[in-house]
Every structure is written in structure tokens, then in C-alpha cells.
mmCIF file of N, CA and C in Angstrom:
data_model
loop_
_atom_site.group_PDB
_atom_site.id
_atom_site.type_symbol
_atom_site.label_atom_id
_atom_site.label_comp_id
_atom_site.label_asym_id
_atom_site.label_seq_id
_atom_site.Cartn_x
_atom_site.Cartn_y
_atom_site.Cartn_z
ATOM 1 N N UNK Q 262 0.839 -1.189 0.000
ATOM 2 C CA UNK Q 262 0.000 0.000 0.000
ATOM 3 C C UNK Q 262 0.877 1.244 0.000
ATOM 4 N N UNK Q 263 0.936 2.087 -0.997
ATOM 5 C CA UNK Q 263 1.676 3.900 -0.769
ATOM 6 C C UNK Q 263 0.789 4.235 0.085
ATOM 7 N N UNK Q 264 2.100 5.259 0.337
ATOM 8 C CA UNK Q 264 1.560 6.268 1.934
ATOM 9 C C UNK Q 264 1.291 7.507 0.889
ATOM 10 N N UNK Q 265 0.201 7.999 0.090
ATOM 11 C CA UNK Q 265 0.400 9.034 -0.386
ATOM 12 C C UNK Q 265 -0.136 10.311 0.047
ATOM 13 N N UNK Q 266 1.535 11.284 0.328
ATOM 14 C CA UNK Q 266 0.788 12.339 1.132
ATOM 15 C C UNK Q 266 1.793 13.378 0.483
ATOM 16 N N UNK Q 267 1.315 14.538 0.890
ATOM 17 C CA UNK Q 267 2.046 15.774 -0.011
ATOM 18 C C UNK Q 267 3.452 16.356 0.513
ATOM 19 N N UNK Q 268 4.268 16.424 -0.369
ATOM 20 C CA UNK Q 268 5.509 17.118 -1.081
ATOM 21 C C UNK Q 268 5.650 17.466 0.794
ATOM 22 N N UNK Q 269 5.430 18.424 1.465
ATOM 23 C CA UNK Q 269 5.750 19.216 2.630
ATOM 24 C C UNK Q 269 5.540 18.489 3.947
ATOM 25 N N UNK Q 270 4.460 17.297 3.709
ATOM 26 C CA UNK Q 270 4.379 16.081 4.709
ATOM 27 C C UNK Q 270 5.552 15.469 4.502
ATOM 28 N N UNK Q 271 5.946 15.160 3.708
ATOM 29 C CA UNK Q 271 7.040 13.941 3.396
ATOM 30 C C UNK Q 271 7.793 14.533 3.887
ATOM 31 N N UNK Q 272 8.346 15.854 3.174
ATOM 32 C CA UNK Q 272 9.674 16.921 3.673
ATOM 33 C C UNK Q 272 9.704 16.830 5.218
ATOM 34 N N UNK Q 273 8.955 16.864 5.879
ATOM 35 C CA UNK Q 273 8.605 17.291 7.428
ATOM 36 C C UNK Q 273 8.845 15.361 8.067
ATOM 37 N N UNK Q 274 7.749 14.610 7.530
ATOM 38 C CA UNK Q 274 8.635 13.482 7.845
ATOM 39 C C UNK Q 274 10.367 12.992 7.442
ATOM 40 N N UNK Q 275 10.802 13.573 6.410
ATOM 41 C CA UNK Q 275 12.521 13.426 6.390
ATOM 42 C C UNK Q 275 12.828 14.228 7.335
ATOM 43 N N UNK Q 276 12.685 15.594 7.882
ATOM 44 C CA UNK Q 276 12.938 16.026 8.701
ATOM 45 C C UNK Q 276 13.321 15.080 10.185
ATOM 46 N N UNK Q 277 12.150 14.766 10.476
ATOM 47 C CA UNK Q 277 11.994 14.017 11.459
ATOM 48 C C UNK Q 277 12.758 12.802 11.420
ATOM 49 N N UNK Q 278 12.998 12.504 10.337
ATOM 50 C CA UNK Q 278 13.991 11.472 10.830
ATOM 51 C C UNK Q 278 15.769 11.475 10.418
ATOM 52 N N UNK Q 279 15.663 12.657 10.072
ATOM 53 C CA UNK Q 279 17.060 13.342 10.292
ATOM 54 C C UNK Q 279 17.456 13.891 11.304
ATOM 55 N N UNK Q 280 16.509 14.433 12.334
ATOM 56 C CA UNK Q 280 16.559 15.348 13.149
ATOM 57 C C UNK Q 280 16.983 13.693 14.442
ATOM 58 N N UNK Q 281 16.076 12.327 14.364
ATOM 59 C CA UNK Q 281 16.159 11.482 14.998
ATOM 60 C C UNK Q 281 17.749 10.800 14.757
ATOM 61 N N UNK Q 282 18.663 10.720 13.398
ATOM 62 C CA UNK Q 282 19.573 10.379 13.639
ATOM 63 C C UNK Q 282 20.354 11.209 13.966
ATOM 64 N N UNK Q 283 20.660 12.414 14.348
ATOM 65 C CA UNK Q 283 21.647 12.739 14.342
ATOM 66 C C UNK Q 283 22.136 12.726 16.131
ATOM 67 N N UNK Q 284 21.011 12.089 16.758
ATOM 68 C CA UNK Q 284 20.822 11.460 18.214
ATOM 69 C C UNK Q 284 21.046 9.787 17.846
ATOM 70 N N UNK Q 285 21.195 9.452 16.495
ATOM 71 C CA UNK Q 285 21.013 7.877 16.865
ATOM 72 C C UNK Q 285 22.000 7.184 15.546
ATOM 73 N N UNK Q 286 22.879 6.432 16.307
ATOM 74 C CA UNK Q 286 23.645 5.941 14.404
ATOM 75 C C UNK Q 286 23.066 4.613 14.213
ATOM 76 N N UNK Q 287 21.860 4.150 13.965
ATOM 77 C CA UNK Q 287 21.648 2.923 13.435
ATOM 78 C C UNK Q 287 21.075 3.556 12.236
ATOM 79 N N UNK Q 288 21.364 2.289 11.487
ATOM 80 C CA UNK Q 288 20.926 2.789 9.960
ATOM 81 C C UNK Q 288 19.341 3.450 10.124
ATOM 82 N N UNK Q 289 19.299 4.210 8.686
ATOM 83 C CA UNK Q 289 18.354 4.985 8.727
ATOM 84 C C UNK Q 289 16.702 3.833 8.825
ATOM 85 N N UNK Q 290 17.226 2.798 8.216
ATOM 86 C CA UNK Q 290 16.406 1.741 7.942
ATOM 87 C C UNK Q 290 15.497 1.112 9.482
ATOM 88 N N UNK Q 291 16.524 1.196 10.525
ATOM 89 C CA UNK Q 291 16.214 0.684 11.589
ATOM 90 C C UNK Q 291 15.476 1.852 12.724
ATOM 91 N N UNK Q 292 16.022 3.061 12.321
ATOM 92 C CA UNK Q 292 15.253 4.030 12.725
ATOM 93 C C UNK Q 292 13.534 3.777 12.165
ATOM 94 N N UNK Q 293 13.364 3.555 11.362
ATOM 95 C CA UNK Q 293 12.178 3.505 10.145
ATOM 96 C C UNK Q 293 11.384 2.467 11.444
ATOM 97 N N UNK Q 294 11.854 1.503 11.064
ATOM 98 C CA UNK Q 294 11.371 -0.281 11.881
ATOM 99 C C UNK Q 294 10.725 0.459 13.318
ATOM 100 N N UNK Q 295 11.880 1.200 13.923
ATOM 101 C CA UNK Q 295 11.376 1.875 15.608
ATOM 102 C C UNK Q 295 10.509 2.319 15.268
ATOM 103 N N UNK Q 296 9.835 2.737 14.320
ATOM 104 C CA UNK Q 296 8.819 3.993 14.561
ATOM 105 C C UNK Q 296 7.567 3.444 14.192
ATOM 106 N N UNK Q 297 7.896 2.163 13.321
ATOM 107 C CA UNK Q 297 6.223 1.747 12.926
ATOM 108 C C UNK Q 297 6.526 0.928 14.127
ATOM 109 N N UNK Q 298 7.012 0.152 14.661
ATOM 110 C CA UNK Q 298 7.050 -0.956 15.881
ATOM 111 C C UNK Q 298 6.209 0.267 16.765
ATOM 112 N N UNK Q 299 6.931 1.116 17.383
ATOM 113 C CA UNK Q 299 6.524 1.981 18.846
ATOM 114 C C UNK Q 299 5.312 2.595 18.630
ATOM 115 N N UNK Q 300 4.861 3.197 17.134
ATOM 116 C CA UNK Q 300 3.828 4.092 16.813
ATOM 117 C C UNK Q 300 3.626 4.194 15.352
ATOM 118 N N UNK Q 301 3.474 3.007 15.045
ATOM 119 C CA UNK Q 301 2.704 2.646 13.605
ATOM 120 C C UNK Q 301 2.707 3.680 12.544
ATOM 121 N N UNK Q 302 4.223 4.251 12.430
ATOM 122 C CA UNK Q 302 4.184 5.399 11.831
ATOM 123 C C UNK Q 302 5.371 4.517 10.228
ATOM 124 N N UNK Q 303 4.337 5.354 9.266
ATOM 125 C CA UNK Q 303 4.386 5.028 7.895
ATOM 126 C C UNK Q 303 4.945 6.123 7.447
ATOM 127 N N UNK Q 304 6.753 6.341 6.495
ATOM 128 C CA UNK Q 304 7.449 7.026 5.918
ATOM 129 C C UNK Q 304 7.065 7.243 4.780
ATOM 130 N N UNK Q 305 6.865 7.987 4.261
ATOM 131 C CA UNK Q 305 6.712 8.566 2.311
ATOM 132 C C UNK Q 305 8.337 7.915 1.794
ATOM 133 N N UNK Q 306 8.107 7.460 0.380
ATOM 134 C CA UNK Q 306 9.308 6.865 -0.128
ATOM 135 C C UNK Q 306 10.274 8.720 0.015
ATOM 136 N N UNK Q 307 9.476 10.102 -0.425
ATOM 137 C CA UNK Q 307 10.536 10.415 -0.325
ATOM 138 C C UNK Q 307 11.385 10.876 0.882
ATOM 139 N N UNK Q 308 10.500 10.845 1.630
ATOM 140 C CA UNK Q 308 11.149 11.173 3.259
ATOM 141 C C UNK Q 308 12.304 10.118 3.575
ATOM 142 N N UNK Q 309 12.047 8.807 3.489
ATOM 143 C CA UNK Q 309 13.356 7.707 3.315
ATOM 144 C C UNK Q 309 14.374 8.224 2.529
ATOM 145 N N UNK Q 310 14.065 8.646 1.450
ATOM 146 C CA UNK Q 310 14.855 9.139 0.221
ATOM 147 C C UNK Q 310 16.116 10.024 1.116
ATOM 148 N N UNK Q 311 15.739 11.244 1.704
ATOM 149 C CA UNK Q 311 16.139 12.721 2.157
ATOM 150 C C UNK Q 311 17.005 11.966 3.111
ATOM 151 N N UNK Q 312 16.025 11.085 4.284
ATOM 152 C CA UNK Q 312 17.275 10.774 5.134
ATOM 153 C C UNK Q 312 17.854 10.009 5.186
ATOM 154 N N UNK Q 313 17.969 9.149 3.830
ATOM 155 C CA UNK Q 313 19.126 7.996 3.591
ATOM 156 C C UNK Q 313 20.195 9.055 3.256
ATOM 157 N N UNK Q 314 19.980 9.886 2.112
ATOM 158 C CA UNK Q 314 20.679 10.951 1.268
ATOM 159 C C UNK Q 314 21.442 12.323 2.171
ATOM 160 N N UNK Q 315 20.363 12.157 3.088
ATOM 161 C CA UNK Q 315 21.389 13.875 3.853
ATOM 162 C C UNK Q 315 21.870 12.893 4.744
ATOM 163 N N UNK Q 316 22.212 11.985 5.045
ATOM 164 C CA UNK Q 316 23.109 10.768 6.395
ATOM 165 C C UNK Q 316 24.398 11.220 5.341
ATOM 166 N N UNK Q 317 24.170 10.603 4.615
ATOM 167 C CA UNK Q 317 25.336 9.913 3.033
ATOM 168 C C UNK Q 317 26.220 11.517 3.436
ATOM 169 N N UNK Q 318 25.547 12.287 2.790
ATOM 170 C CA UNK Q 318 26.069 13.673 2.584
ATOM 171 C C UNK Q 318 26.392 14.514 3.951
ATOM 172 N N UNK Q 319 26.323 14.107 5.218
ATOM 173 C CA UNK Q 319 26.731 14.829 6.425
ATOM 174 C C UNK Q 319 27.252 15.715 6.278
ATOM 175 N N UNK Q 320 28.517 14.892 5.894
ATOM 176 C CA UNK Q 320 29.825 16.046 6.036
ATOM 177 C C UNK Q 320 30.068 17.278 4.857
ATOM 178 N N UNK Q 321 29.557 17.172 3.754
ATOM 179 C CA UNK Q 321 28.979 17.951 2.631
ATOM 180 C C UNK Q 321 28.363 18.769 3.052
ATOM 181 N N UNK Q 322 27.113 18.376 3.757
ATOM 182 C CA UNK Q 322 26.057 19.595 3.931
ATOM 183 C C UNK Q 322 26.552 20.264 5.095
ATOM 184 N N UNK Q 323 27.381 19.961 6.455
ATOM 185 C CA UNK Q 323 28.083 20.393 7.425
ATOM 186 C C UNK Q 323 28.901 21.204 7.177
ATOM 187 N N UNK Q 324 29.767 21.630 6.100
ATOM 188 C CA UNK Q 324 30.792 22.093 5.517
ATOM 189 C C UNK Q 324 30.077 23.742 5.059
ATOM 190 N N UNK Q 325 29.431 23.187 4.471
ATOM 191 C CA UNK Q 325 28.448 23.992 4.059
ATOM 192 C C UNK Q 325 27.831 25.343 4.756
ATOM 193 N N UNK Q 326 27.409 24.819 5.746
ATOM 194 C CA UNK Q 326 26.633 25.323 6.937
ATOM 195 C C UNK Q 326 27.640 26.414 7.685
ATOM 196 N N UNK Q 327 28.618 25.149 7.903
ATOM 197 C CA UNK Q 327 29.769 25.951 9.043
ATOM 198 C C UNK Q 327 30.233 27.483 8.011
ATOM 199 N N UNK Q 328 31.103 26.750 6.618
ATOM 200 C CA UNK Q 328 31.566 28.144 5.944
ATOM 201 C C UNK Q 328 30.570 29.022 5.809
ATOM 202 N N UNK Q 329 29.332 29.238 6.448
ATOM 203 C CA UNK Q 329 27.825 30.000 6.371
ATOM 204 C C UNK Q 329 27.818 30.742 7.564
ATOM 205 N N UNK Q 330 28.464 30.331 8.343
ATOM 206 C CA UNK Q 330 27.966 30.897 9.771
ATOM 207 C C UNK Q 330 28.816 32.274 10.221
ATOM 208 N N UNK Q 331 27.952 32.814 11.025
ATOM 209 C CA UNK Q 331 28.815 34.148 11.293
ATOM 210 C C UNK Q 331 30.092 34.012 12.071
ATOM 211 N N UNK Q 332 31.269 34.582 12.211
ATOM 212 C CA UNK Q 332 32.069 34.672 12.777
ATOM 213 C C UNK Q 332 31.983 34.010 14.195
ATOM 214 N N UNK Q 333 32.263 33.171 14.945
ATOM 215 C CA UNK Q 333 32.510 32.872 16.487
ATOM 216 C C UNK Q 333 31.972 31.760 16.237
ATOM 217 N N UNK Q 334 30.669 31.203 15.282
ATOM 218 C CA UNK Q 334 29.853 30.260 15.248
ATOM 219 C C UNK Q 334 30.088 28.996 14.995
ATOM 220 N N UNK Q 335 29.987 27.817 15.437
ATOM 221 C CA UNK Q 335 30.511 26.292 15.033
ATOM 222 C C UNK Q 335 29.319 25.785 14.791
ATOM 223 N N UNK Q 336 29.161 24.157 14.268
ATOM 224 C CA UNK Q 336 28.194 23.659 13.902
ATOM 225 C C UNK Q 336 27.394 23.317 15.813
ATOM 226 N N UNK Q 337 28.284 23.333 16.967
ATOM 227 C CA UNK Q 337 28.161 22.758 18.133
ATOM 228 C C UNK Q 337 27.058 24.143 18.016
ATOM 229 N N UNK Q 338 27.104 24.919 18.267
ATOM 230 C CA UNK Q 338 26.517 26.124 18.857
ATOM 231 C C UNK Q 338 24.983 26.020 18.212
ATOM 232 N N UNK Q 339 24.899 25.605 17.352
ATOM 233 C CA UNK Q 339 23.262 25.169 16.165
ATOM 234 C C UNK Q 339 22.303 24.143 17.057
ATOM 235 N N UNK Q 340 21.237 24.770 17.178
ATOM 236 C CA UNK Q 340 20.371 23.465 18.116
ATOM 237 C C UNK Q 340 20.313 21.934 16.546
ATOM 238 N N UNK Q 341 20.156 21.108 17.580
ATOM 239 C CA UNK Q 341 19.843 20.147 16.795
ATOM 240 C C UNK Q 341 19.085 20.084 15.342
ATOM 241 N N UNK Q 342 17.943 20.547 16.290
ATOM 242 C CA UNK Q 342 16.329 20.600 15.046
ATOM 243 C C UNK Q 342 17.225 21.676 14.211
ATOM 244 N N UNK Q 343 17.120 23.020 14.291
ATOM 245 C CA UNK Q 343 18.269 23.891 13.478
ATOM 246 C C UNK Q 343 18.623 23.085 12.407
ATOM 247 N N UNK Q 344 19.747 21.857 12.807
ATOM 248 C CA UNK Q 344 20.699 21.989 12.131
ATOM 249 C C UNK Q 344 20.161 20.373 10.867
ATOM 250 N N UNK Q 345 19.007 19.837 11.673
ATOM 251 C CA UNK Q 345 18.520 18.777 11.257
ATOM 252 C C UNK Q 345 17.514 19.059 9.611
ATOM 253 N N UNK Q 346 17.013 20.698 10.027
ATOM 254 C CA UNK Q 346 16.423 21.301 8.846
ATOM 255 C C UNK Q 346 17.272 22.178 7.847
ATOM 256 N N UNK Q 347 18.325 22.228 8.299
ATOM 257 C CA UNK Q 347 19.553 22.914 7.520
ATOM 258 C C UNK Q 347 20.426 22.050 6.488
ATOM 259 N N UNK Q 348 20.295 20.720 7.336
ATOM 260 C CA UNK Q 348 20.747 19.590 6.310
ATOM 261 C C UNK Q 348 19.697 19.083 5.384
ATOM 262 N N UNK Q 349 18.768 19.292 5.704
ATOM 263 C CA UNK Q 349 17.660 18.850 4.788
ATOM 264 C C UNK Q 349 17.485 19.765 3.574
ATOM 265 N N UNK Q 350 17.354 20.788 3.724
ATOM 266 C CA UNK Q 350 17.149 22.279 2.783
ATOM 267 C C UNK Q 350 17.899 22.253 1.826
ATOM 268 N N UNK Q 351 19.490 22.158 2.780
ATOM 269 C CA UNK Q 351 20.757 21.914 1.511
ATOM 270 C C UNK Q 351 20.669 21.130 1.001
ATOM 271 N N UNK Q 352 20.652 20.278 1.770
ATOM 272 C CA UNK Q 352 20.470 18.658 0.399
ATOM 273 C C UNK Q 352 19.742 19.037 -0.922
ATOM 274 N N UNK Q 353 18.464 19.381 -0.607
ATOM 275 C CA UNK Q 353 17.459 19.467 -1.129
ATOM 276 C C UNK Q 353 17.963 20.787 -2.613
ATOM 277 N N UNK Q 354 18.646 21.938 -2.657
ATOM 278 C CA UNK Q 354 18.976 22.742 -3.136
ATOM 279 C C UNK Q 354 20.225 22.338 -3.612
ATOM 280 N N UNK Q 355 21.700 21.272 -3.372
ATOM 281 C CA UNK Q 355 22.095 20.950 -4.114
ATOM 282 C C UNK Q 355 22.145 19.704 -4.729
ATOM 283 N N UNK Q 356 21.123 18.949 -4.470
ATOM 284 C CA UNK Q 356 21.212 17.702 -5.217
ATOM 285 C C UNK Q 356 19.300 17.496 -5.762
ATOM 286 N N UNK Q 357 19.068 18.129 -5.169
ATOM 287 C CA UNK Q 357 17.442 17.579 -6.040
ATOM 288 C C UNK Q 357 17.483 18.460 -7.292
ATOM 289 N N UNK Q 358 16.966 18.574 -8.499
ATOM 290 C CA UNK Q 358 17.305 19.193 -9.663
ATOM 291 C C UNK Q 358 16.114 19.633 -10.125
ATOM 292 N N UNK Q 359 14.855 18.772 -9.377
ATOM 293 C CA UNK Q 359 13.230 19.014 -9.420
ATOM 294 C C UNK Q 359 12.634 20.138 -8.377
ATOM 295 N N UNK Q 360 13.623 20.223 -7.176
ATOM 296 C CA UNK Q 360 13.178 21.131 -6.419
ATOM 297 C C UNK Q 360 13.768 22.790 -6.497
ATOM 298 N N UNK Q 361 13.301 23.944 -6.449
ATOM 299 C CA UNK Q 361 13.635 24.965 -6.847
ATOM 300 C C UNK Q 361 14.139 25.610 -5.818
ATOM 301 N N UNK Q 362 15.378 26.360 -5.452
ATOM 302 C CA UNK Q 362 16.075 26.239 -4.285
ATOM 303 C C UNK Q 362 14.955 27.366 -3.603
ATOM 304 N N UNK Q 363 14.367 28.233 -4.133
ATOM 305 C CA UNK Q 363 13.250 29.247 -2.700
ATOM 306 C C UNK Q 363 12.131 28.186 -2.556
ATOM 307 N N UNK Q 364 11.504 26.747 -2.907
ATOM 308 C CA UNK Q 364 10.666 26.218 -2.168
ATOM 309 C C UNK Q 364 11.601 25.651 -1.205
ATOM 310 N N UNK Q 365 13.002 25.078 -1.505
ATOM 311 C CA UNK Q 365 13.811 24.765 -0.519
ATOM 312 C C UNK Q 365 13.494 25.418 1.113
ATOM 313 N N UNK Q 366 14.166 26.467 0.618
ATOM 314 C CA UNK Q 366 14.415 27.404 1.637
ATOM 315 C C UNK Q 366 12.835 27.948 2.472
ATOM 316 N N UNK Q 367 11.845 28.297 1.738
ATOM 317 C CA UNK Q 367 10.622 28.616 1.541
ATOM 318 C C UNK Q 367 10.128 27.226 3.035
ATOM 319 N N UNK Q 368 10.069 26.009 2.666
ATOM 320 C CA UNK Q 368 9.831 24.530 3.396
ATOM 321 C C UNK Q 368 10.589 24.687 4.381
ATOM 322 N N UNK Q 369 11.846 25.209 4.527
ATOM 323 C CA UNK Q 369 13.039 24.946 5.641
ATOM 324 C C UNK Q 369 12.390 25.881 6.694
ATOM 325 N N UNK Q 370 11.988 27.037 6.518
ATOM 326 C CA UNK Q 370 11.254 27.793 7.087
ATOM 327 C C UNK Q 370 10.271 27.460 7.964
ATOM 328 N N UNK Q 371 9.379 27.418 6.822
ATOM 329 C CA UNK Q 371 8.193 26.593 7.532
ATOM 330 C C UNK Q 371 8.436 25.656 8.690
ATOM 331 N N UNK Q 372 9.207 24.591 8.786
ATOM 332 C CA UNK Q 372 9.352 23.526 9.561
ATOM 333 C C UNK Q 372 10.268 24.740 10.417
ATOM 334 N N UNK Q 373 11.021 25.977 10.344
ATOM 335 C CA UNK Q 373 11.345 26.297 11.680
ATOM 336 C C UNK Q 373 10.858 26.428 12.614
ATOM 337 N N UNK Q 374 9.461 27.247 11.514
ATOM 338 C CA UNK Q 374 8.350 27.970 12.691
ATOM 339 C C UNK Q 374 7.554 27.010 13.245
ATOM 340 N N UNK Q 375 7.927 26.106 13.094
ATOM 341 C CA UNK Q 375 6.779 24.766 13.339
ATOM 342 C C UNK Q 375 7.748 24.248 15.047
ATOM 343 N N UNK Q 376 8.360 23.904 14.568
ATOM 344 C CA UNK Q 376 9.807 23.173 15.461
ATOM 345 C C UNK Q 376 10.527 23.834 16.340
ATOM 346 N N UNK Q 377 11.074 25.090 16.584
ATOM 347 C CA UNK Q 377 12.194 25.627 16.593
ATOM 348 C C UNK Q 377 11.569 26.964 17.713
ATOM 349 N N UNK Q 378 11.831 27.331 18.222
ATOM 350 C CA UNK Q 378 11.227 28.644 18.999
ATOM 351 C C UNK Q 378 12.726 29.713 18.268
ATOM 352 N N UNK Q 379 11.496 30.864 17.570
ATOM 353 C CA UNK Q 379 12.236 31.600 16.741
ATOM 354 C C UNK Q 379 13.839 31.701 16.158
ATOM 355 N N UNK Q 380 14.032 30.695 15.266
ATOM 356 C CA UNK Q 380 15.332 30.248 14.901
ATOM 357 C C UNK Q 380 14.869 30.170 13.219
ATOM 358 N N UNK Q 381 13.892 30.613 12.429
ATOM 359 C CA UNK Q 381 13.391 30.974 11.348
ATOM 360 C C UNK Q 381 14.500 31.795 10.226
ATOM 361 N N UNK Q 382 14.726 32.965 10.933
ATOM 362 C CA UNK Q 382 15.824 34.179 10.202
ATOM 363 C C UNK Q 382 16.965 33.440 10.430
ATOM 364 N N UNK Q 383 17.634 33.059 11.126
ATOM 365 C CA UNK Q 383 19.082 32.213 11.243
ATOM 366 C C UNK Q 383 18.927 31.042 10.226
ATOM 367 N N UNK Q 384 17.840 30.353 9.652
ATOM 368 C CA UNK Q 384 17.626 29.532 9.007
ATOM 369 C C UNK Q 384 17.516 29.888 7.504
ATOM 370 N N UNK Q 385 16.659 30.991 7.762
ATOM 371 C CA UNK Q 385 16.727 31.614 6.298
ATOM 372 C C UNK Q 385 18.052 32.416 5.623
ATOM 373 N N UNK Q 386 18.599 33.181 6.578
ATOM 374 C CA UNK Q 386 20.079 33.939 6.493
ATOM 375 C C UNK Q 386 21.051 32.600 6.124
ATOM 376 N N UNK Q 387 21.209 31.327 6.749
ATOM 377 C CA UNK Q 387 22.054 30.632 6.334
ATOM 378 C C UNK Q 387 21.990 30.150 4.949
ATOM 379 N N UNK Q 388 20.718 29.711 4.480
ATOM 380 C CA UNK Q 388 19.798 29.246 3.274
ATOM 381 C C UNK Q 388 20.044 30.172 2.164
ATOM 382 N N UNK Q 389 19.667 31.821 2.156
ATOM 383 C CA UNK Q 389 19.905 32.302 1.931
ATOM 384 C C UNK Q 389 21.254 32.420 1.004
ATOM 385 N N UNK Q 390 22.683 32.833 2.265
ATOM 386 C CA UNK Q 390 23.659 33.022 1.655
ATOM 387 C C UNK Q 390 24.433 31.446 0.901
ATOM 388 N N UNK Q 391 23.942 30.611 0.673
ATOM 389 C CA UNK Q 391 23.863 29.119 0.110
ATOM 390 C C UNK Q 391 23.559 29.510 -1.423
ATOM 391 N N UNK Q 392 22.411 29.993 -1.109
ATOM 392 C CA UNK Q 392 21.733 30.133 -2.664
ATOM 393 C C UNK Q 392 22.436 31.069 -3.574
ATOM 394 N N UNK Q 393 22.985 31.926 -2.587
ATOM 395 C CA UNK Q 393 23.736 33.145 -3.549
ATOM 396 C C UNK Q 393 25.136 32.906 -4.188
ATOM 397 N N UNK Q 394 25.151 31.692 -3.889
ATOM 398 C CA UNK Q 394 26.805 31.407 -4.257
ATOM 399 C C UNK Q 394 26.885 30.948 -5.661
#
């Protein structure tokens, strides 16, 4: 049976389970298994997709981030969720070729204000100077 649900559900479920490994190193696969076992929760193929793909790419999209940040700033200093939707965004802006980097950024947003107690503009400012390069 597909789980079919829209483009920004899925995004928000990769989220979520990017945001879950970067607390957990078992494959992304076994993360998946915990979640329908504990709470019968069903992944969109592309949400699997994002967080097989932004795991792969860590240190890519980390690189990224850090040469982004203002002066004094390390990737340590980034809350988790932050940095869990920061890897997602990038991914998403340099390797998806279907996605247009302001819905990127546009989605990364969204899930700040959702997640994040006002950490939105730090999200967008990083996103931002990404896109301009």
C-alpha cells in the first residue's frame, strides 16, 4: 500500500527522521522499523529518500553550513532541530534538480516555525547566503 501524502508532509517526515539520527547511528532503515514498531508510523518513499541521502552527505552539507555561519559560530553552537532542517534544505537545493532552491528554503522555514522557537531568520540567512553562491 503507498503512503500518499504531499511534497511538505514527506519533507517534514525526512525532517523528522534526520533530526532522529543525528541522536542515533543505526541505519536509517532501523530508525524507520522503531517507529512503525513503537507508533505505527508510515514514511513517504521520499522522506526515506532525504534521510538515507542527507546521512550519506553529512559532512557535505556540514561544511556547508559551518563556511555560512557568522564569525565565532561552530556547527556545536546550532540546536539540533536547526541543524537537522539545515541539512535537509541543503540537500534538497544541491542535489534535487526538481526542487527549486526558494521552495527549498521557503519549506526549511516553515518547519522552523513549526519546530524551533524563533530560529526561522538564522535559518533563512544561512539558506539564503547558500543560494547566492
Amino acid at each position: 500500500m503507498e503512503n500518499k501524502i504531499s511534497r511538505y508532509k514527506a519533507r517534514e517526515q525526512g525532517f523528522l527522521l534526520i533530526f532522529e539520527s543525528i541522536f542515533n547511528s543505526d541505519p536509517i532503515e532501523d530508525i524507520i522499523d522503531g517507529a512503525f514498531e513503537s507508533r505505527e508510523l508510515v514514511f513517504d518513499d521520499y522522506a526515506v529518500k532525504l534521510a538515507r541521502n542527507v546521512r550519506a552527505e553529512s559532512e557535505y552539507l556540514d561544511s556547508l553550513i559551518e563556511s555560512h555561519l557568522k564569525k565565532g559560530w561552530t556547527l556545536k553552537r546550532i540546536s539540533k532541530t536547526s541543524l537537522a532542517i539545515l541539512r535537509l534544505a541543503i540537500y534538497e537545493m544541491k542535489f534535487e534538480e526538481n526542487i527549486p532552491e526558494s521552495v527549498a528554503i521557503n519549506e526549511a522555514v516553515e518547519l522552523a516555525k513549526k519546530y524551533t522557537v524563533d530560529e526561522s531568520k538564522f535559518i533563512n540567512g544561512v539558506l539564503g547566503a547558500i543560494s547566492r553562491e
